Amino acid sequence: MKEPNSPDSPLADLCRQRGLKLTGQRRTIAFVLSDSDDHPDVEELYRRAVEVDPRISIATVYRTVRLFEENGILQRRDFGGGRARYEVADGDHGDHYHLIDADTGKVIEFENTELDSLLEGIVRQMGYDLVTTRLSVVGRRKAKPRSRG
Amino acid sequence: MKEPNSPDSPLADLCRQRGLKLTGQRRTIAFVLSDSDDHPDVEELYRRAVEVDPRISIATVYRTVRLFEENGILQRRDFGGGRARYEVADGDHGDHYHLIDADTGKVIEFENTELDSLLEGIVRQMGYDLVTTRLSVVGRRKAKPRSRG
DNA sequence: GTGATAATGAGAAAGATTATCATTTGCAAT
DNA sequence: ATTGCAAATGATAATCTTTCTCATTATCAC
């Protein structure tokens, strides 16, 4: 038996708050997501979830990830490579953005309030309210400018 | 017979400049692309190409679009919906960006030099040279604020 | 605990893209 | 203009990601 207010993961709580049925599988996936600070694709999420509960199905991971996205719990990202990747949605604080290393494919997160408000302003001026920003800049590491040699 | 310097489409010329073999199919696809100012997916490109040359294969469209992207002639975009969409790559002038209407899915292009330089600066400060920017903001049309009706 | 309802698992199916391979074509040299 | 060869093409199979189906199982309100 578990105590009625067992401390679930932050995402599991969010799941409940949104009125979603909190099944064992969703609890597992929510836990895995709360535990991740990278941008896993569904395959990778499935791998991590199976370590917690081996009888979970990949179909359920797909379903749950979609459900969470529809409920604003997750955000889907596209970094190329053909599969969708997911990360926990930002809360109240501003969006964050991604810099992708052109050579290694590594994803580096960054925030910038000036960028936040510039985008907000641009969109407003076009007659829209900003809903989401999807920004990833691809960059190539600069060679350190040695004194020519 | 055609004169030696027959005026191909701008993209066909670009194709030649990059040292790519200029086949009939590539000429057709280049023409169709030069003629488009929207963001067609491969299926749509295929439809348009067939109107010019009915014996073109969709496999060739996929191949050509990939080839052009690898050679900086096209840019692949992801606006959601599961298929890649393409547009002619920007030349020297700054990048352009996309505003997506949350309700209709309509894609609206815009440019903003302040945004250009801000991004350039952010990326430089992180130790990278900017290669590409992928920015799409999703927005919802503002209800015109009538005097409370 | 019970029951209605929704979620799950396993695999089939769908949709988009890439690979295969025999045939055709572009293009450089003749 | 013709020839030869490497590369491109067409048609379709194969692959990859994601969604759907449906019988079984679990959740949550009572």
Short mmCIF file of N, CA, C and O in Angstrom, two decimals, chain A residues 16-100:
data_model
loop_
_atom_site.label_atom_id
_atom_site.label_comp_id
_atom_site.label_asym_id
_atom_site.label_seq_id
_atom_site.Cartn_x
_atom_site.Cartn_y
_atom_site.Cartn_z
N ARG A 16 -1.91 15.02 -13.02
CA ARG A 16 -3.12 14.97 -12.20
C ARG A 16 -3.85 16.32 -12.24
O ARG A 16 -5.07 16.38 -12.42
N GLN A 17 -3.05 17.40 -12.09
CA GLN A 17 -3.64 18.73 -12.11
C GLN A 17 -4.45 19.00 -13.38
O GLN A 17 -5.43 19.73 -13.36
N ARG A 18 -3.99 18.40 -14.47
CA ARG A 18 -4.71 18.62 -15.73
C ARG A 18 -5.92 17.70 -15.86
O ARG A 18 -6.57 17.65 -16.90
N GLY A 19 -6.17 16.91 -14.82
CA GLY A 19 -7.32 16.03 -14.85
C GLY A 19 -7.11 14.77 -15.66
O GLY A 19 -8.07 14.11 -16.05
N LEU A 20 -5.84 14.44 -15.93
CA LEU A 20 -5.56 13.23 -16.69
C LEU A 20 -5.47 12.04 -15.75
O LEU A 20 -4.95 12.15 -14.65
N LYS A 21 -5.98 10.93 -16.20
CA LYS A 21 -5.92 9.72 -15.39
C LYS A 21 -4.45 9.34 -15.18
O LYS A 21 -3.69 9.27 -16.16
N LEU A 22 -4.08 9.12 -13.95
CA LEU A 22 -2.67 8.85 -13.67
C LEU A 22 -2.42 7.35 -13.58
O LEU A 22 -2.50 6.76 -12.52
N THR A 23 -2.11 6.76 -14.71
CA THR A 23 -1.87 5.33 -14.74
C THR A 23 -0.42 5.04 -14.37
O THR A 23 0.41 5.95 -14.30
N GLY A 24 -0.13 3.78 -14.13
CA GLY A 24 1.24 3.39 -13.79
C GLY A 24 2.22 3.80 -14.87
O GLY A 24 3.30 4.33 -14.59
N GLN A 25 1.82 3.57 -16.12
CA GLN A 25 2.72 3.90 -17.23
C GLN A 25 2.97 5.40 -17.32
O GLN A 25 4.09 5.83 -17.55
N ARG A 26 1.92 6.17 -17.13
CA ARG A 26 2.10 7.62 -17.21
C ARG A 26 2.97 8.10 -16.07
O ARG A 26 3.78 9.01 -16.24
N ARG A 27 2.80 7.46 -14.91
CA ARG A 27 3.64 7.82 -13.77
C ARG A 27 5.10 7.56 -14.12
O ARG A 27 5.98 8.38 -13.86
N THR A 28 5.33 6.40 -14.72
CA THR A 28 6.69 6.03 -15.11
C THR A 28 7.28 7.03 -16.09
O THR A 28 8.39 7.53 -15.92
N ILE A 29 6.52 7.33 -17.14
CA ILE A 29 7.02 8.23 -18.18
C ILE A 29 7.22 9.62 -17.61
O ILE A 29 8.20 10.30 -17.91
N ALA A 30 6.30 10.05 -16.75
CA ALA A 30 6.44 11.36 -16.12
C ALA A 30 7.72 11.41 -15.28
O ALA A 30 8.46 12.40 -15.31
N PHE A 31 7.97 10.33 -14.58
CA PHE A 31 9.19 10.27 -13.77
C PHE A 31 10.43 10.37 -14.63
O PHE A 31 11.36 11.14 -14.35
N VAL A 32 10.44 9.58 -15.70
CA VAL A 32 11.60 9.57 -16.60
C VAL A 32 11.84 10.97 -17.17
O VAL A 32 12.97 11.44 -17.26
N LEU A 33 10.74 11.63 -17.53
CA LEU A 33 10.86 12.97 -18.11
C LEU A 33 11.37 13.97 -17.08
O LEU A 33 12.23 14.80 -17.36
N SER A 34 10.82 13.90 -15.87
CA SER A 34 11.26 14.81 -14.82
C SER A 34 12.74 14.62 -14.54
O SER A 34 13.45 15.54 -14.16
N ASP A 35 13.19 13.40 -14.78
CA ASP A 35 14.57 13.03 -14.48
C ASP A 35 15.52 13.41 -15.61
O ASP A 35 16.73 13.30 -15.46
N SER A 36 14.98 13.83 -16.75
CA SER A 36 15.82 14.11 -17.92
C SER A 36 15.99 15.61 -18.11
O SER A 36 15.03 16.36 -17.98
N ASP A 37 17.19 16.04 -18.41
CA ASP A 37 17.36 17.44 -18.74
C ASP A 37 17.93 17.60 -20.16
O ASP A 37 18.51 18.61 -20.50
N ASP A 38 17.74 16.56 -20.96
CA ASP A 38 18.15 16.65 -22.36
C ASP A 38 16.92 16.63 -23.25
O ASP A 38 15.85 17.03 -22.82
N HIS A 39 17.07 16.19 -24.48
CA HIS A 39 15.97 16.25 -25.44
C HIS A 39 15.77 14.89 -26.09
O HIS A 39 16.05 14.72 -27.27
N PRO A 40 15.30 13.91 -25.32
CA PRO A 40 15.21 12.55 -25.84
C PRO A 40 14.12 12.40 -26.89
O PRO A 40 13.12 13.11 -26.87
N ASP A 41 14.34 11.47 -27.83
CA ASP A 41 13.27 11.11 -28.75
C ASP A 41 12.48 9.97 -28.11
O ASP A 41 12.79 9.51 -27.02
N VAL A 42 11.43 9.52 -28.80
CA VAL A 42 10.54 8.53 -28.21
C VAL A 42 11.27 7.21 -27.94
O VAL A 42 11.08 6.59 -26.90
N GLU A 43 12.12 6.83 -28.87
CA GLU A 43 12.89 5.60 -28.71
C GLU A 43 13.71 5.64 -27.41
O GLU A 43 13.74 4.68 -26.64
N GLU A 44 14.34 6.78 -27.19
CA GLU A 44 15.19 6.94 -26.01
C GLU A 44 14.34 6.96 -24.74
O GLU A 44 14.69 6.35 -23.73
N LEU A 45 13.20 7.64 -24.80
CA LEU A 45 12.29 7.67 -23.66
C LEU A 45 11.84 6.25 -23.32
O LEU A 45 11.77 5.86 -22.15
N TYR A 46 11.55 5.50 -24.35
CA TYR A 46 11.10 4.12 -24.17
C TYR A 46 12.18 3.32 -23.46
O TYR A 46 11.91 2.59 -22.50
N ARG A 47 13.43 3.49 -23.91
CA ARG A 47 14.54 2.78 -23.27
C ARG A 47 14.62 3.11 -21.78
O ARG A 47 14.75 2.24 -20.94
N ARG A 48 14.52 4.40 -21.48
CA ARG A 48 14.62 4.81 -20.08
C ARG A 48 13.42 4.33 -19.28
O ARG A 48 13.56 3.96 -18.11
N ALA A 49 12.27 4.33 -19.88
CA ALA A 49 11.06 3.92 -19.17
C ALA A 49 11.11 2.43 -18.86
O ALA A 49 10.69 1.99 -17.78
N VAL A 50 11.62 1.65 -19.80
CA VAL A 50 11.67 0.21 -19.61
C VAL A 50 12.55 -0.16 -18.41
O VAL A 50 12.31 -1.16 -17.74
N GLU A 51 13.54 0.67 -18.14
CA GLU A 51 14.41 0.40 -16.99
C GLU A 51 13.64 0.54 -15.68
O GLU A 51 13.99 -0.06 -14.68
N VAL A 52 12.59 1.36 -15.71
CA VAL A 52 11.79 1.56 -14.51
C VAL A 52 10.67 0.52 -14.46
O VAL A 52 10.39 -0.06 -13.42
N ASP A 53 10.05 0.28 -15.60
CA ASP A 53 8.94 -0.68 -15.69
C ASP A 53 9.04 -1.43 -17.01
O ASP A 53 8.64 -0.92 -18.05
N PRO A 54 9.55 -2.66 -16.96
CA PRO A 54 9.88 -3.40 -18.18
C PRO A 54 8.66 -3.77 -19.02
O PRO A 54 8.82 -4.17 -20.17
N ARG A 55 7.46 -3.69 -18.47
CA ARG A 55 6.32 -4.17 -19.27
C ARG A 55 5.59 -3.02 -19.96
O ARG A 55 4.44 -3.15 -20.36
N ILE A 56 6.28 -1.88 -20.08
CA ILE A 56 5.68 -0.75 -20.77
C ILE A 56 5.85 -0.96 -22.28
O ILE A 56 6.80 -1.58 -22.73
N SER A 57 4.90 -0.46 -23.05
CA SER A 57 4.95 -0.62 -24.51
C SER A 57 5.32 0.70 -25.18
O SER A 57 4.98 1.77 -24.70
N ILE A 58 6.00 0.56 -26.32
CA ILE A 58 6.40 1.80 -27.01
C ILE A 58 5.18 2.56 -27.53
O ILE A 58 5.20 3.79 -27.62
N ALA A 59 4.12 1.83 -27.81
CA ALA A 59 2.89 2.51 -28.24
C ALA A 59 2.40 3.46 -27.15
O ALA A 59 1.93 4.56 -27.43
N THR A 60 2.53 3.02 -25.92
CA THR A 60 2.11 3.86 -24.81
C THR A 60 2.99 5.09 -24.67
O THR A 60 2.51 6.17 -24.34
N VAL A 61 4.26 4.93 -24.94
CA VAL A 61 5.14 6.09 -24.89
C VAL A 61 4.73 7.11 -25.94
O VAL A 61 4.61 8.30 -25.65
N TYR A 62 4.48 6.64 -27.15
CA TYR A 62 4.00 7.54 -28.19
C TYR A 62 2.71 8.24 -27.76
O TYR A 62 2.54 9.44 -27.91
N ARG A 63 1.79 7.44 -27.25
CA ARG A 63 0.50 8.01 -26.85
C ARG A 63 0.67 9.04 -25.74
O ARG A 63 0.07 10.13 -25.78
N THR A 64 1.49 8.71 -24.76
CA THR A 64 1.62 9.58 -23.60
C THR A 64 2.31 10.88 -23.97
O THR A 64 1.91 11.96 -23.53
N VAL A 65 3.33 10.75 -24.79
CA VAL A 65 4.07 11.93 -25.21
C VAL A 65 3.15 12.89 -25.98
O VAL A 65 3.21 14.11 -25.82
N ARG A 66 2.29 12.33 -26.77
CA ARG A 66 1.34 13.15 -27.51
C ARG A 66 0.33 13.81 -26.57
O ARG A 66 0.05 15.00 -26.67
N LEU A 67 -0.17 13.00 -25.65
CA LEU A 67 -1.11 13.51 -24.66
C LEU A 67 -0.49 14.65 -23.85
O LEU A 67 -1.11 15.71 -23.67
N PHE A 68 0.72 14.46 -23.41
CA PHE A 68 1.39 15.48 -22.61
C PHE A 68 1.62 16.74 -23.43
O PHE A 68 1.54 17.85 -22.91
N GLU A 69 1.91 16.55 -24.71
CA GLU A 69 2.13 17.73 -25.54
C GLU A 69 0.82 18.52 -25.69
O GLU A 69 0.81 19.74 -25.58
N GLU A 70 -0.25 17.78 -25.93
CA GLU A 70 -1.55 18.44 -26.10
C GLU A 70 -1.97 19.19 -24.84
O GLU A 70 -2.76 20.12 -24.89
N ASN A 71 -1.44 18.75 -23.70
CA ASN A 71 -1.81 19.37 -22.45
C ASN A 71 -0.76 20.35 -21.93
O ASN A 71 -0.76 20.72 -20.76
N GLY A 72 0.17 20.71 -22.82
CA GLY A 72 1.13 21.73 -22.45
C GLY A 72 2.18 21.29 -21.46
O GLY A 72 2.86 22.11 -20.85
N ILE A 73 2.30 19.98 -21.26
CA ILE A 73 3.28 19.48 -20.30
C ILE A 73 4.63 19.28 -20.97
O ILE A 73 5.68 19.48 -20.39
N LEU A 74 4.56 18.88 -22.23
CA LEU A 74 5.78 18.66 -23.00
C LEU A 74 5.79 19.57 -24.22
O LEU A 74 4.75 20.02 -24.67
N GLN A 75 6.99 19.79 -24.74
CA GLN A 75 7.11 20.47 -26.02
C GLN A 75 7.85 19.58 -27.00
O GLN A 75 8.85 18.96 -26.65
N ARG A 76 7.34 19.51 -28.19
CA ARG A 76 7.99 18.73 -29.23
C ARG A 76 9.01 19.61 -29.95
O ARG A 76 8.77 20.78 -30.19
N ARG A 77 10.14 19.06 -30.24
CA ARG A 77 11.19 19.81 -30.93
C ARG A 77 11.64 19.06 -32.16
O ARG A 77 11.58 17.83 -32.21
N ASP A 78 12.11 19.79 -33.13
CA ASP A 78 12.67 19.15 -34.32
C ASP A 78 14.09 19.65 -34.52
O ASP A 78 14.30 20.81 -34.85
N PHE A 79 15.04 18.78 -34.29
CA PHE A 79 16.44 19.16 -34.48
C PHE A 79 17.00 18.48 -35.71
O PHE A 79 18.21 18.33 -35.86
N GLY A 80 16.14 18.04 -36.60
CA GLY A 80 16.60 17.27 -37.75
C GLY A 80 16.87 15.84 -37.32
O GLY A 80 16.89 15.52 -36.13
N GLY A 81 17.05 14.96 -38.29
CA GLY A 81 17.32 13.57 -37.95
C GLY A 81 16.06 12.74 -38.04
O GLY A 81 16.09 11.54 -37.77
N GLY A 82 14.96 13.36 -38.39
CA GLY A 82 13.77 12.59 -38.73
C GLY A 82 12.88 12.19 -37.58
O GLY A 82 11.77 11.76 -37.80
N ARG A 83 13.36 12.29 -36.34
CA ARG A 83 12.44 11.96 -35.28
C ARG A 83 12.18 13.15 -34.36
O ARG A 83 13.05 14.00 -34.16
N ALA A 84 10.99 13.18 -33.81
CA ALA A 84 10.61 14.24 -32.89
C ALA A 84 11.34 14.03 -31.56
O ALA A 84 11.56 12.91 -31.14
N ARG A 85 11.70 15.11 -30.93
CA ARG A 85 12.33 15.03 -29.61
C ARG A 85 11.52 15.88 -28.65
O ARG A 85 10.84 16.81 -29.04
N TYR A 86 11.60 15.52 -27.39
CA TYR A 86 10.71 16.15 -26.41
C TYR A 86 11.49 16.71 -25.24
O TYR A 86 12.54 16.21 -24.86
N GLU A 87 10.89 17.76 -24.67
CA GLU A 87 11.45 18.29 -23.43
C GLU A 87 10.30 18.87 -22.62
O GLU A 87 9.23 19.20 -23.15
N VAL A 88 10.54 18.97 -21.33
CA VAL A 88 9.51 19.49 -20.44
C VAL A 88 9.24 20.94 -20.82
O VAL A 88 10.17 21.72 -21.05
N ALA A 89 7.97 21.31 -20.90
CA ALA A 89 7.59 22.67 -21.29
C ALA A 89 8.05 23.66 -20.23
O ALA A 89 8.08 23.36 -19.03
N ASP A 90 8.41 24.85 -20.69
CA ASP A 90 8.79 25.89 -19.76
C ASP A 90 7.59 26.30 -18.92
O ASP A 90 6.46 26.29 -19.40
N GLY A 91 7.85 26.71 -17.72
CA GLY A 91 6.77 27.16 -16.85
C GLY A 91 6.48 28.64 -17.09
O GLY A 91 6.31 29.07 -18.21
N ASP A 92 6.46 29.42 -16.02
CA ASP A 92 6.16 30.84 -16.13
C ASP A 92 7.31 31.59 -16.78
O ASP A 92 7.12 32.47 -17.61
N HIS A 93 8.53 31.24 -16.39
CA HIS A 93 9.70 31.94 -16.89
C HIS A 93 9.77 31.85 -18.42
O HIS A 93 9.11 31.03 -19.04
N GLY A 94 10.58 32.70 -19.02
CA GLY A 94 10.64 32.84 -20.47
C GLY A 94 11.02 31.55 -21.17
O GLY A 94 11.50 30.59 -20.57
N ASP A 95 10.77 31.57 -22.48
CA ASP A 95 11.19 30.45 -23.30
C ASP A 95 12.70 30.29 -23.26
O ASP A 95 13.43 31.17 -22.84
N HIS A 96 13.16 29.14 -23.71
CA HIS A 96 14.59 29.02 -23.95
C HIS A 96 14.79 28.55 -25.38
O HIS A 96 13.87 28.07 -26.03
N TYR A 97 16.00 28.70 -25.85
CA TYR A 97 16.28 28.47 -27.25
C TYR A 97 17.41 27.45 -27.40
O TYR A 97 18.02 27.05 -26.42
N HIS A 98 17.67 27.07 -28.63
CA HIS A 98 18.67 26.02 -28.85
C HIS A 98 19.70 26.41 -29.89
O HIS A 98 19.35 26.89 -30.96
N LEU A 99 20.94 26.20 -29.52
CA LEU A 99 22.05 26.34 -30.47
C LEU A 99 22.53 24.94 -30.81
O LEU A 99 22.84 24.15 -29.91
N ILE A 100 22.56 24.64 -32.09
CA ILE A 100 22.97 23.31 -32.51
C ILE A 100 24.33 23.38 -33.17
O ILE A 100 24.54 24.15 -34.11
#
